[in-house]
Coordinates of C-alpha atoms in Angstrom, one line a residue:
Chain A
M1488 CA 17.7 70.3 -27.2
L1489 CA 18.6 73.8 -28.2
L1490 CA 15.7 75.1 -26.1
Y1491 CA 16.9 73.1 -23.1
A1492 CA 20.4 74.5 -23.5
L1493 CA 19.0 78.1 -23.7
R1494 CA 16.8 77.6 -20.7
R1495 CA 19.8 76.3 -18.7
L1496 CA 21.8 79.3 -19.9
L1497 CA 19.1 81.6 -18.6
Y1498 CA 19.2 79.8 -15.2
L1499 CA 22.8 80.8 -15.0
V1500 CA 22.0 84.5 -14.6
P1501 CA 20.8 84.4 -11.0
V1502 CA 23.6 81.9 -10.2
A1503 CA 26.1 84.3 -11.7
F1504 CA 24.9 87.1 -9.5
G1505 CA 25.1 85.0 -6.4
V1506 CA 28.6 84.0 -7.4
S1507 CA 29.7 87.6 -7.9
L1508 CA 28.3 88.5 -4.5
L1509 CA 30.2 85.6 -2.9
V1510 CA 33.4 86.5 -4.7
F1511 CA 33.2 90.1 -3.6
A1512 CA 32.4 89.2 0.0
L1513 CA 35.2 86.7 0.3
V1514 CA 37.8 89.1 -1.1
H1515 CA 36.7 91.8 1.3
L1516 CA 36.3 89.5 4.3
A1517 CA 40.0 88.4 3.9
P1518 CA 42.3 90.3 6.2
G1519 CA 44.7 92.9 4.8
D1520 CA 44.4 96.2 3.0
A1521 CA 45.1 96.8 -0.6
I1522 CA 46.5 100.2 -0.1
S1523 CA 48.9 99.4 2.7
A1524 CA 50.4 96.7 0.4
I1525 CA 51.4 99.2 -2.3
V1526 CA 52.5 102.2 -0.2
P1527 CA 55.7 102.2 1.8
P1528 CA 55.2 101.6 5.5
D1529 CA 56.2 105.2 6.4
A1530 CA 53.9 106.8 3.8
P1531 CA 52.0 109.9 5.2
Q1532 CA 48.4 109.3 6.1
E1533 CA 47.1 111.8 3.6
V1534 CA 48.7 109.9 0.7
V1535 CA 47.1 106.7 1.9
D1536 CA 43.7 108.4 2.2
K1537 CA 44.1 109.9 -1.2
L1538 CA 44.8 106.5 -2.8
R1539 CA 42.0 105.0 -0.9
T1540 CA 39.6 107.6 -2.3
Y1541 CA 41.2 107.2 -5.8
Y1542 CA 40.4 103.5 -5.8
G1543 CA 37.1 103.9 -4.1
F1544 CA 37.9 101.9 -1.0
D1545 CA 36.6 104.7 1.2
K1546 CA 33.0 104.0 0.2
P1547 CA 30.7 101.6 2.1
L1548 CA 30.9 97.9 0.9
P1549 CA 27.5 97.8 -0.8
V1550 CA 28.4 100.8 -2.9
Q1551 CA 31.7 99.3 -3.8
Y1552 CA 30.0 96.1 -4.9
F1553 CA 27.5 98.0 -7.1
R1554 CA 30.3 100.1 -8.6
W1555 CA 32.2 96.9 -9.3
M1556 CA 29.1 95.2 -10.8
L1557 CA 28.5 98.2 -13.1
V1558 CA 32.0 98.3 -14.5
T1559 CA 32.1 94.5 -14.8
L1560 CA 28.8 94.3 -16.7
G1561 CA 30.3 96.9 -19.0
G1562 CA 33.0 94.5 -19.8
D1563 CA 35.6 96.3 -17.8
F1564 CA 37.0 94.7 -14.7
G1565 CA 38.8 97.8 -13.3
T1566 CA 42.4 98.5 -13.0
S1567 CA 45.1 96.4 -11.3
I1568 CA 46.4 98.1 -8.2
G1569 CA 49.7 96.3 -8.6
T1570 CA 50.5 97.0 -12.2
G1571 CA 48.2 99.7 -13.2
R1572 CA 47.1 97.7 -16.2
P1573 CA 43.4 96.9 -16.9
V1574 CA 42.4 93.8 -15.0
F1575 CA 40.7 92.4 -18.1
E1576 CA 44.0 92.3 -19.9
E1577 CA 45.8 90.7 -17.0
V1578 CA 43.2 88.0 -16.4
G1579 CA 42.5 87.4 -20.0
G1580 CA 46.1 86.7 -20.9
A1581 CA 46.7 84.5 -17.9
F1582 CA 43.4 82.7 -18.5
L1583 CA 44.4 81.9 -22.1
N1584 CA 47.7 80.5 -20.9
T1585 CA 46.0 78.3 -18.3
I1586 CA 43.4 77.1 -20.8
V1587 CA 46.0 76.0 -23.3
L1588 CA 47.7 73.9 -20.6
A1589 CA 44.4 72.6 -19.2
I1590 CA 43.2 71.5 -22.7
A1591 CA 46.5 69.7 -23.3
A1592 CA 46.4 68.0 -20.0
C1593 CA 42.7 67.0 -20.5
I1594 CA 43.5 65.5 -23.9
V1595 CA 46.4 63.5 -22.5
A1596 CA 44.7 62.4 -19.3
F1597 CA 41.2 61.6 -20.7
S1598 CA 42.3 59.7 -23.8
L1599 CA 44.9 57.7 -21.8
A1600 CA 42.3 57.1 -19.0
V1601 CA 39.7 55.8 -21.4
V1602 CA 42.1 53.4 -23.0
L1603 CA 43.7 52.2 -19.7
G1604 CA 40.4 52.0 -17.8
T1605 CA 38.6 50.1 -20.6
A1606 CA 41.6 47.7 -21.0
A1607 CA 41.6 47.0 -17.2
A1608 CA 37.8 46.4 -17.2
Y1609 CA 38.1 44.0 -20.1
A1610 CA 41.3 42.4 -18.9
R1611 CA 41.0 38.7 -17.9
S1612 CA 44.5 38.5 -16.5
R1613 CA 44.7 40.0 -13.0
A1614 CA 48.1 41.3 -13.9
V1615 CA 46.8 43.9 -16.4
D1616 CA 44.1 45.0 -14.1
R1617 CA 46.6 45.4 -11.2
I1618 CA 49.1 47.4 -13.3
V1619 CA 46.4 49.8 -14.5
T1620 CA 44.9 50.2 -11.0
S1621 CA 48.4 50.9 -9.7
I1622 CA 48.9 53.6 -12.3
A1623 CA 45.6 55.1 -11.3
L1624 CA 46.6 55.0 -7.6
I1625 CA 50.0 56.6 -8.3
G1626 CA 48.3 59.3 -10.3
V1627 CA 46.1 60.4 -7.5
S1628 CA 48.5 60.0 -4.7
V1629 CA 51.9 61.3 -5.9
P1630 CA 52.1 65.0 -5.1
H1631 CA 52.1 66.6 -8.6
F1632 CA 54.4 69.5 -7.7
W1633 CA 57.0 67.0 -6.5
L1634 CA 56.6 65.1 -9.7
A1635 CA 57.0 68.4 -11.6
I1636 CA 60.3 69.1 -9.8
V1637 CA 61.5 65.5 -10.5
L1638 CA 60.5 65.9 -14.2
V1639 CA 62.5 69.1 -14.4
I1640 CA 65.6 67.5 -12.7
V1641 CA 65.5 64.5 -15.0
F1642 CA 64.5 65.9 -18.4
S1643 CA 65.9 69.4 -18.2
V1644 CA 68.8 69.4 -15.8
E1645 CA 70.2 65.9 -16.3
L1646 CA 69.2 65.0 -19.9
G1647 CA 68.8 68.5 -21.2
W1648 CA 66.0 67.4 -23.5
L1649 CA 63.2 69.9 -22.6
P1650 CA 63.1 73.4 -21.3
P1651 CA 62.5 73.6 -17.6
M1652 CA 60.3 76.7 -17.4
G1653 CA 58.4 79.4 -19.1
L1654 CA 55.8 79.8 -21.8
G1655 CA 58.1 79.6 -24.8
P1656 CA 61.3 80.9 -26.2
E1657 CA 62.6 84.1 -24.6
N1658 CA 61.3 87.5 -25.7
V1659 CA 58.2 86.2 -27.3
A1660 CA 55.1 87.2 -25.4
G1661 CA 52.0 85.1 -25.4
W1662 CA 51.4 81.5 -26.4
R1663 CA 51.4 80.5 -30.0
L1664 CA 50.8 77.1 -31.6
D1665 CA 54.2 76.1 -32.9
L1666 CA 56.8 73.4 -32.3
D1667 CA 58.9 75.6 -30.0
H1668 CA 56.0 76.4 -27.7
L1669 CA 54.8 72.8 -27.7
R1670 CA 58.2 71.8 -26.4
Y1671 CA 57.7 74.1 -23.4
M1672 CA 54.4 72.6 -22.7
I1673 CA 55.4 68.9 -22.5
L1674 CA 56.6 68.8 -18.8
P1675 CA 53.8 71.0 -17.3
T1676 CA 51.2 69.0 -19.3
V1677 CA 52.6 65.7 -18.0
A1678 CA 52.7 67.0 -14.4
L1679 CA 49.2 68.5 -14.6
S1680 CA 47.6 65.4 -16.2
M1681 CA 48.6 63.0 -13.4
I1682 CA 45.6 63.6 -11.1
P1683 CA 42.9 63.6 -13.7
L1684 CA 44.5 60.6 -15.3
G1685 CA 44.4 58.7 -12.0
V1686 CA 40.8 59.7 -11.2
M1687 CA 39.5 59.1 -14.7
T1688 CA 41.2 55.7 -15.1
R1689 CA 39.5 54.5 -11.9
T1690 CA 36.2 55.9 -13.0
V1691 CA 36.3 54.5 -16.5
R1692 CA 37.5 51.1 -15.2
S1693 CA 34.7 50.7 -12.6
T1694 CA 32.0 52.1 -14.9
V1695 CA 32.9 49.8 -17.8
K1696 CA 33.3 46.8 -15.5
E1697 CA 29.8 47.4 -14.1
I1698 CA 28.4 47.7 -17.6
L1699 CA 30.1 44.6 -18.9
N1700 CA 28.2 42.6 -16.2
M1701 CA 24.9 43.8 -17.5
E1702 CA 22.5 41.5 -19.3
F1703 CA 22.3 43.5 -22.4
V1704 CA 26.0 42.8 -23.2
T1705 CA 25.1 39.1 -23.2
A1706 CA 22.1 39.9 -25.3
L1707 CA 24.3 41.7 -27.8
Q1708 CA 26.6 38.7 -28.0
A1709 CA 23.5 36.5 -28.5
K1710 CA 22.5 38.5 -31.6
G1711 CA 25.9 38.0 -33.1
M1712 CA 27.4 41.5 -32.6
N1713 CA 31.2 41.6 -32.9
D1714 CA 33.4 42.9 -30.1
G1715 CA 33.9 46.3 -31.7
R1716 CA 30.2 46.9 -31.9
I1717 CA 29.7 45.7 -28.3
L1718 CA 32.5 48.1 -27.2
L1719 CA 30.6 50.9 -28.8
H1720 CA 27.5 50.0 -26.8
V1721 CA 29.5 49.7 -23.6
L1722 CA 31.2 53.1 -24.1
K1723 CA 28.0 54.9 -24.9
N1724 CA 26.5 53.5 -21.7
A1725 CA 29.6 54.5 -19.7
A1726 CA 29.7 58.0 -21.2
P1727 CA 27.3 59.9 -18.9
T1728 CA 29.0 58.9 -15.7
C1729 CA 32.5 59.4 -17.1
L1730 CA 31.5 62.8 -18.6
A1731 CA 30.3 64.0 -15.3
V1732 CA 33.6 63.2 -13.6
M1733 CA 35.6 64.6 -16.6
G1734 CA 33.7 67.9 -16.2
L1735 CA 34.7 68.2 -12.6
Q1736 CA 38.3 67.3 -13.4
A1737 CA 38.5 69.8 -16.3
G1738 CA 37.0 72.4 -14.0
N1739 CA 39.9 71.8 -11.5
L1740 CA 42.4 72.2 -14.3
I1741 CA 40.9 75.4 -15.6
G1742 CA 41.3 76.9 -12.1
G1743 CA 44.9 76.6 -12.8
S1744 CA 47.3 74.8 -10.5
I1745 CA 49.2 77.4 -8.4
L1746 CA 51.8 74.8 -7.6
I1747 CA 52.4 73.6 -11.1
E1748 CA 52.4 77.0 -12.6
T1749 CA 54.8 78.2 -10.0
V1750 CA 57.2 75.3 -10.5
F1751 CA 57.3 75.9 -14.3
S1752 CA 56.9 79.7 -14.1
W1753 CA 53.8 79.3 -16.3
P1754 CA 52.0 82.7 -16.4
G1755 CA 48.5 81.3 -16.0
T1756 CA 45.6 82.1 -13.6
G1757 CA 47.1 80.1 -10.8
F1758 CA 50.3 82.2 -11.0
L1759 CA 48.3 85.4 -11.3
L1760 CA 46.0 84.6 -8.4
N1761 CA 49.0 83.8 -6.3
S1762 CA 50.7 87.1 -6.9
A1763 CA 47.4 89.0 -6.6
I1764 CA 46.9 87.5 -3.2
F1765 CA 50.4 88.5 -2.1
R1766 CA 50.0 92.0 -3.4
R1767 CA 46.5 92.4 -2.1
D1768 CA 45.5 93.3 -5.6
L1769 CA 41.8 93.2 -5.0
P1770 CA 40.5 94.1 -8.5
V1771 CA 42.6 91.3 -10.1
L1772 CA 41.6 88.8 -7.4
Q1773 CA 38.0 89.6 -7.9
G1774 CA 38.2 89.6 -11.7
A1775 CA 40.1 86.4 -11.9
T1776 CA 37.9 84.5 -9.5
L1777 CA 34.8 85.7 -11.2
V1778 CA 36.0 84.7 -14.7
L1779 CA 37.0 81.3 -13.3
A1780 CA 33.6 80.8 -11.6
F1781 CA 31.8 81.7 -14.9
F1782 CA 33.9 79.3 -16.8
F1783 CA 33.2 76.6 -14.3
M1784 CA 29.5 77.2 -14.7
M1785 CA 29.7 77.1 -18.4
L1786 CA 31.6 73.8 -18.2
N1787 CA 29.0 72.3 -16.0
L1788 CA 26.3 73.4 -18.4
T1789 CA 28.2 71.8 -21.3
V1790 CA 28.6 68.5 -19.5
D1791 CA 24.9 68.5 -18.5
V1792 CA 23.8 69.2 -22.1
I1793 CA 26.1 66.5 -23.5
Q1794 CA 24.9 64.0 -20.9
T1795 CA 21.2 64.5 -21.9
M1796 CA 22.3 64.1 -25.5
V1797 CA 24.0 60.7 -24.7
D1798 CA 21.6 59.3 -22.2
P1799 CA 17.9 59.4 -23.1
R1800 CA 16.9 58.4 -19.5
I1801 CA 17.9 61.8 -18.2
K1802 CA 14.8 64.0 -18.2
R1803 CA 15.2 67.4 -19.9
G1804 CA 12.6 68.9 -17.6
Chain B
M911 CA 15.8 13.1 -41.3
T912 CA 18.2 15.0 -39.0
P913 CA 16.6 16.9 -36.2
L914 CA 16.9 20.7 -36.1
L915 CA 18.9 20.6 -33.0
S916 CA 20.6 17.5 -31.4
V917 CA 22.2 17.8 -28.0
K918 CA 24.2 14.8 -26.9
D919 CA 25.7 14.2 -23.5
L920 CA 26.2 17.9 -22.9
Q921 CA 28.4 18.7 -19.9
V922 CA 29.1 22.2 -18.7
T923 CA 31.6 22.9 -16.0
F924 CA 32.5 26.4 -14.6
V925 CA 36.0 26.7 -13.4
T926 CA 37.0 29.6 -11.2
P927 CA 40.2 29.8 -9.1
D928 CA 38.2 29.1 -6.0
R929 CA 35.9 26.3 -7.1
T930 CA 34.5 24.1 -9.9
I931 CA 30.8 23.8 -10.5
H932 CA 29.4 21.0 -12.5
A933 CA 26.3 22.8 -13.8
V934 CA 25.2 20.4 -16.5
N935 CA 26.1 16.7 -16.3
G936 CA 25.1 14.8 -19.4
V937 CA 22.0 16.2 -21.1
S938 CA 20.7 14.8 -24.4
F939 CA 17.7 15.8 -26.3
D940 CA 16.5 16.6 -29.9
V941 CA 14.3 19.4 -31.1
K942 CA 12.5 19.2 -34.4
R943 CA 11.4 22.0 -36.6
G944 CA 8.0 23.3 -35.6
E945 CA 8.3 21.8 -32.1
T946 CA 8.4 23.4 -28.7
L947 CA 10.4 21.7 -26.0
G948 CA 9.8 23.0 -22.6
I949 CA 12.6 22.6 -20.0
L950 CA 11.3 22.7 -16.5
G951 CA 13.4 23.0 -13.4
E952 CA 14.1 25.1 -10.3
S953 CA 16.9 27.6 -10.0
G954 CA 20.3 26.0 -10.3
S955 CA 19.0 22.9 -12.1
G956 CA 21.1 23.8 -15.1
K957 CA 18.2 24.6 -17.4
S958 CA 19.4 28.1 -18.3
V959 CA 23.0 27.0 -18.6
T960 CA 21.9 24.3 -21.0
L961 CA 20.0 26.9 -23.0
R962 CA 22.8 29.4 -23.1
S963 CA 25.3 26.7 -24.1
I964 CA 23.5 26.4 -27.4
L965 CA 24.8 29.9 -28.2
K966 CA 28.0 29.4 -26.2
L967 CA 27.1 32.5 -24.2
H968 CA 29.2 31.6 -21.2
P969 CA 32.6 33.3 -20.8
A970 CA 35.0 31.0 -22.7
H971 CA 37.9 31.3 -20.2
R972 CA 35.8 29.9 -17.3
T973 CA 33.7 27.3 -19.0
R974 CA 34.4 23.8 -20.1
W975 CA 32.0 22.2 -22.5
S976 CA 31.9 18.6 -23.6
G977 CA 29.5 16.5 -25.5
S978 CA 27.9 17.7 -28.7
I979 CA 25.4 20.3 -29.8
A980 CA 24.6 20.0 -33.5
L981 CA 22.4 22.5 -35.3
E982 CA 21.2 21.0 -38.6
G983 CA 24.3 18.8 -38.5
D984 CA 26.8 21.7 -37.7
E985 CA 28.6 21.3 -34.4
V986 CA 28.2 24.4 -32.3
L987 CA 30.6 23.6 -29.4
T988 CA 33.7 23.8 -31.6
M989 CA 32.6 27.1 -33.3
E990 CA 34.4 30.2 -32.4
G991 CA 34.8 33.9 -33.5
R992 CA 33.2 34.8 -36.7
A993 CA 31.5 31.5 -37.3
L994 CA 29.9 31.6 -33.9
A995 CA 28.8 35.2 -34.4
N996 CA 27.2 34.3 -37.7
L997 CA 25.2 31.6 -36.0
R998 CA 24.1 33.9 -33.1
G999 CA 21.0 35.9 -33.9
R1000 CA 20.9 34.5 -37.4
R1001 CA 20.2 30.7 -37.1
V1002 CA 19.6 30.6 -33.4
S1003 CA 18.3 33.6 -31.4
M1004 CA 17.3 34.1 -27.9
I1005 CA 14.6 35.9 -25.8
F1006 CA 15.8 36.9 -22.4
Q1007 CA 14.0 36.8 -19.1
E1008 CA 14.1 40.5 -18.3
P1009 CA 13.5 42.7 -21.4
A1010 CA 14.2 45.8 -19.2
T1011 CA 17.9 44.8 -18.9
A1012 CA 18.4 42.9 -22.1
F1013 CA 17.9 46.0 -24.3
D1014 CA 20.7 48.6 -24.2
P1015 CA 19.1 51.5 -22.4
V1016 CA 20.8 54.3 -24.5
F1017 CA 19.8 53.0 -28.0
T1018 CA 16.3 53.1 -29.5
I1019 CA 14.4 49.9 -30.2
G1020 CA 14.7 50.6 -33.9
Q1021 CA 18.4 51.0 -33.7
Q1022 CA 18.8 47.7 -31.8
I1023 CA 16.6 45.8 -34.3
T1024 CA 18.2 47.3 -37.4
E1025 CA 21.7 46.7 -36.2
S1026 CA 20.9 43.0 -35.9
V1027 CA 19.2 43.0 -39.3
R1028 CA 22.1 44.8 -41.0
R1029 CA 24.7 42.6 -39.3
H1030 CA 23.2 39.4 -40.6
T1031 CA 21.5 40.2 -43.9
G1032 CA 23.6 43.1 -45.2
K1033 CA 20.5 45.2 -45.9
S1034 CA 20.7 49.0 -46.1
E1035 CA 19.6 51.2 -43.3
A1036 CA 16.3 52.0 -45.0
E1037 CA 15.5 48.4 -45.8
A1038 CA 16.4 47.4 -42.2
M1039 CA 14.1 50.1 -40.8
K1040 CA 11.3 48.8 -43.0
R1041 CA 12.0 45.3 -41.8
A1042 CA 12.0 46.4 -38.2
K1043 CA 8.7 48.1 -38.6
D1044 CA 7.2 45.0 -40.1
L1045 CA 8.5 43.0 -37.2
L1046 CA 7.0 45.3 -34.6
E1047 CA 3.7 44.9 -36.5
M1048 CA 4.1 41.2 -36.5
V1049 CA 4.4 41.1 -32.7
R1050 CA 1.4 43.4 -32.5
I1051 CA 2.9 46.5 -31.1
P1052 CA 0.6 49.4 -31.8
S1053 CA 1.8 52.3 -33.9
P1054 CA 5.1 50.5 -34.8
A1055 CA 6.6 53.5 -36.7
Q1056 CA 6.7 55.6 -33.5
R1057 CA 7.8 52.8 -31.4
L1058 CA 11.0 52.3 -33.4
A1059 CA 12.1 55.7 -32.2
A1060 CA 11.3 54.9 -28.5
Y1061 CA 13.9 54.0 -26.0
P1062 CA 13.4 50.8 -23.9
H1063 CA 12.5 52.8 -20.8
E1064 CA 9.7 54.5 -22.6
M1065 CA 7.9 51.2 -23.2
S1066 CA 5.9 48.9 -20.8
G1067 CA 7.2 45.5 -19.8
G1068 CA 4.9 43.6 -22.1
M1069 CA 5.7 45.9 -25.0
R1070 CA 9.4 45.5 -24.4
Q1071 CA 9.2 41.7 -24.4
R1072 CA 7.2 41.9 -27.7
A1073 CA 10.0 44.0 -29.1
M1074 CA 12.5 41.5 -27.8
I1075 CA 10.6 38.8 -29.7
A1076 CA 10.6 41.0 -32.8
L1077 CA 14.4 41.4 -32.4
A1078 CA 14.9 37.6 -32.0
L1079 CA 12.9 36.9 -35.1
S1080 CA 14.5 39.6 -37.2
C1081 CA 16.8 37.4 -39.2
D1082 CA 14.5 34.4 -39.7
P1083 CA 16.2 32.0 -37.2
S1084 CA 15.3 28.3 -37.3
L1085 CA 15.6 27.9 -33.5
L1086 CA 14.3 30.2 -30.9
L1087 CA 15.6 30.0 -27.3
A1088 CA 13.4 31.5 -24.6
D1089 CA 14.9 31.9 -21.2
E1090 CA 11.9 32.4 -18.8
P1091 CA 10.5 35.1 -21.1
T1092 CA 7.4 35.6 -19.1
T1093 CA 8.7 35.5 -15.5
A1094 CA 9.2 39.2 -15.2
L1095 CA 5.8 40.1 -16.6
D1096 CA 2.4 40.6 -15.0
A1097 CA 0.1 37.6 -15.1
T1098 CA -2.3 39.0 -17.8
V1099 CA 0.6 40.1 -20.0
Q1100 CA 2.2 36.7 -19.5
I1101 CA -0.6 34.9 -21.2
Q1102 CA -0.5 37.3 -24.2
V1103 CA 3.2 36.9 -24.7
L1104 CA 2.9 33.1 -24.4
L1105 CA 0.1 33.0 -27.0
L1106 CA 2.2 35.2 -29.2
I1107 CA 5.2 33.0 -29.0
R1108 CA 3.2 29.9 -29.8
E1109 CA 1.4 31.5 -32.7
L1110 CA 4.6 32.8 -34.3
Q1111 CA 6.2 29.5 -33.7
R1112 CA 3.5 27.8 -35.7
E1113 CA 3.4 30.5 -38.4
L1114 CA 7.2 30.5 -38.9
D1115 CA 7.7 26.7 -38.3
L1116 CA 10.3 27.4 -35.6
G1117 CA 11.9 25.1 -33.2
V1118 CA 11.6 26.5 -29.7
I1119 CA 13.2 25.7 -26.5
F1120 CA 11.3 27.2 -23.6
V1121 CA 13.0 27.3 -20.2
T1122 CA 10.8 27.9 -17.2
H1123 CA 10.3 27.1 -13.6
D1124 CA 6.5 27.5 -14.0
I1125 CA 4.7 24.2 -14.7
G1126 CA 1.6 25.9 -15.9
V1127 CA 3.6 27.8 -18.5
A1128 CA 5.5 24.7 -19.6
V1129 CA 2.3 22.8 -20.1
E1130 CA 0.7 25.8 -21.9
V1131 CA 3.4 26.2 -24.6
S1132 CA 5.2 22.9 -25.0
D1133 CA 4.8 19.9 -27.2
R1134 CA 7.3 17.9 -25.1
V1135 CA 8.5 18.7 -21.6
G1136 CA 11.9 17.8 -20.1
V1137 CA 12.4 18.1 -16.3
M1138 CA 15.9 19.0 -15.1
Y1139 CA 17.4 18.4 -11.7
A1140 CA 21.0 18.9 -10.6
G1141 CA 22.2 19.3 -14.1
K1142 CA 20.5 16.3 -15.6
L1143 CA 17.3 15.6 -17.5
V1144 CA 15.4 13.4 -15.1
E1145 CA 12.3 12.9 -17.3
L1146 CA 11.4 13.7 -20.9
A1147 CA 7.9 13.1 -22.2
G1148 CA 5.1 14.5 -24.3
V1149 CA 3.2 17.3 -22.6
E1150 CA 0.1 15.1 -21.9
Q1151 CA 2.1 12.3 -20.4
M1152 CA 4.0 14.7 -18.3
A1153 CA 0.9 16.5 -17.0
D1154 CA -1.2 13.3 -16.5
A1155 CA 1.3 10.6 -15.6
P1156 CA 4.7 11.8 -14.6
R1157 CA 7.0 8.9 -13.5
H1158 CA 10.0 10.5 -11.8
P1159 CA 9.5 11.2 -8.1
Y1160 CA 10.8 14.8 -8.7
S1161 CA 8.4 15.5 -11.5
R1162 CA 5.5 14.1 -9.4
G1163 CA 6.7 16.3 -6.5
L1164 CA 6.7 19.4 -8.7
L1165 CA 3.3 18.7 -10.0
A1166 CA 1.9 18.0 -6.5
S1167 CA 3.3 21.3 -5.3
T1168 CA 1.3 23.4 -7.7
V1169 CA -2.2 24.8 -7.1
H1170 CA -4.8 23.4 -9.5
D1171 CA -8.5 22.8 -9.6
G1172 CA -10.4 21.3 -6.7
M1173 CA -7.7 21.8 -4.1
R1174 CA -9.5 24.0 -1.7
G1175 CA -8.9 22.9 1.9
Q1176 CA -6.1 20.5 1.0
R1177 CA -2.6 21.0 2.1
L1178 CA -0.1 21.8 -0.6
E1179 CA 2.6 19.3 -0.9
A1180 CA 6.3 20.4 -0.8
I1181 CA 9.4 18.5 -1.7
P1182 CA 11.6 18.3 1.5
G1183 CA 15.2 19.4 1.5
A1184 CA 17.2 21.5 -1.0
P1185 CA 19.0 20.7 -4.3
P1186 CA 22.5 19.3 -4.0
D1187 CA 25.7 21.2 -4.2
L1188 CA 27.2 20.9 -7.7
G1189 CA 30.8 21.1 -6.7
E1190 CA 31.3 17.4 -7.6
V1191 CA 29.9 15.1 -10.2
P1192 CA 27.2 13.1 -8.5
A1193 CA 28.1 9.4 -7.8
A1194 CA 24.5 8.4 -7.2
C1195 CA 21.0 9.6 -8.0
S1196 CA 21.1 13.3 -7.1
F1197 CA 17.5 13.3 -6.0
A1198 CA 17.9 10.3 -3.6
P1199 CA 18.4 12.4 -0.5
R1200 CA 15.0 14.1 -1.0
C1201 CA 13.1 11.2 -2.5
K1202 CA 10.2 9.5 -0.7
S1203 CA 10.7 6.2 -2.6
V1204 CA 14.5 5.9 -2.2
E1205 CA 16.0 2.4 -2.2
P1206 CA 19.5 1.1 -1.6
R1207 CA 20.2 0.7 -5.4
C1208 CA 19.5 4.4 -5.9
L1209 CA 22.7 5.2 -4.0
A1210 CA 24.8 2.6 -5.8
A1211 CA 25.3 4.4 -9.1
P1212 CA 23.8 7.3 -11.1
P1213 CA 20.7 6.0 -12.8
P1214 CA 20.5 6.0 -16.6
L1215 CA 17.7 7.6 -18.6
K1216 CA 15.5 4.7 -19.4
P1217 CA 12.6 4.6 -21.9
V1218 CA 9.1 4.0 -20.5
D1219 CA 7.7 4.0 -24.0
D1220 CA 9.1 5.3 -27.3
S1221 CA 8.5 9.0 -26.4
H1222 CA 8.8 8.9 -22.6
F1223 CA 12.1 8.6 -20.8
V1224 CA 12.8 8.7 -17.1
R1225 CA 16.0 8.7 -15.0
C1226 CA 14.9 6.6 -12.1
V1227 CA 15.6 2.9 -11.3
V1228 CA 12.5 2.7 -9.1
A1229 CA 10.0 4.3 -11.5
A1230 CA 11.2 2.8 -14.8

């Protein structure tokens, strides 16, 4: 198993190079010039040229790519054109904020989805099944930025129970695990968990339902297993399929939702990417996209490894 | 002496919002310890439903049972919850038709046998493992210790069915239910599994109910054979009587429609028509529409099960 994981990790190296090339190409294919975004429109040409040379934008693209690769491999992602701070710091901080929110949303969405989906699959009354299916449908179809605004209006503006925006109490930089910061997380977490909740509830429901119709469930009853023990069998069988979908959903959350982070002024990757795009801050854009792509790859790897652990039928070849 | 199992006037009805199906309409039989009863019938005759009713395996909210199923004097049909779970796998156990789907694919054979052993006997993990290994040896699975760690998909069909038999026998049941256990297997493996079941049955003095649609198989394993049609037993007799002198037109038809010695060049007989729809309780002989020797009195009322002699019963007014 460990060997399998290591080999898969090794396979990631060529994939990672491909990804970095793609990221670089996309960023440079996009229209717009980083320098013209930071200098005033009436700046003299020699200033523009000087800046261009300073940031290395005057070199041919392959050279730029290799320079970028070299500094990146050294653990340095360059300097932000917009803020002048190291890209690593900017992306790292935003990434942590997004991860915190994504983990919270995953916990909420996945645990609720497993309970609701399993209940709906087991339910004999059509009413229970309908209610759960409706929740799932609402989850996937209600625009989550709209829901976010409604949540802010109801719980912050009208009721005044929860803070409407921000990472935590004022003047405290960075996220920490305490009651104050958790209060700030509630609304964004709820808004962010809606889509994965809807998707996962439907997945869990249909997977469990399918498994409940299998002969081995009858066979388990026939040998006198109690309902709890049978549920354990059913869930372990449902796990590989559900984990695969969970992995994709978690990946989406880690990308950071630009809309949700904007509504709640949450300084995460979505927020950072958004501003980087508007400022044409190419180093930040490249760095953030690359980190996200890496994380997505790691997540997929983790899901694959867990799947092979749960389901013996998946070959580890 | 009370028989091991006594089924009296069993009726099973499935109720769904759309329709009602009268799957079993008054089946009675006894099974003694050390005896194999074969139940023969085509798909939809109610043979599997009868068998699964002995463990109440049908979903409770859609199934109506009436009549009586008594195991060593204990009524099964009124059992529920824990009492029922204590019966299942312990006193009565079951072998399924398709061992590939009757085992949970993500647990090892060993885990699935030991969980049963631990559930019913309260043995420790190590003791249960030992028991599981002995069981695999008993059903003649080579290198049993390694096989315990195998997943169902890593075994052949015949091997899986042997493991299924080992699982069924793990808690020393007194009654073994076999639901077409050889249908999914290759012909050569079929014989081996049949012989194994018969041998273990004698060795452990089990009562066995063996459901099949294959006359050859029924004759091979049974002491007595019951033929089911449209949810009723139409004939019940010792295996020789059934093979040599069946009385019911349906039993005769079944026997005539199989290939046996000295038939080269002859045309194989078939029973015309199809089994009836079980949406309603039959008001006459269910087989009458397909029967060659049908008479007006066949359509007047459902025929009773009449004795031909003290061990041979037939549900036909013409044949009796």
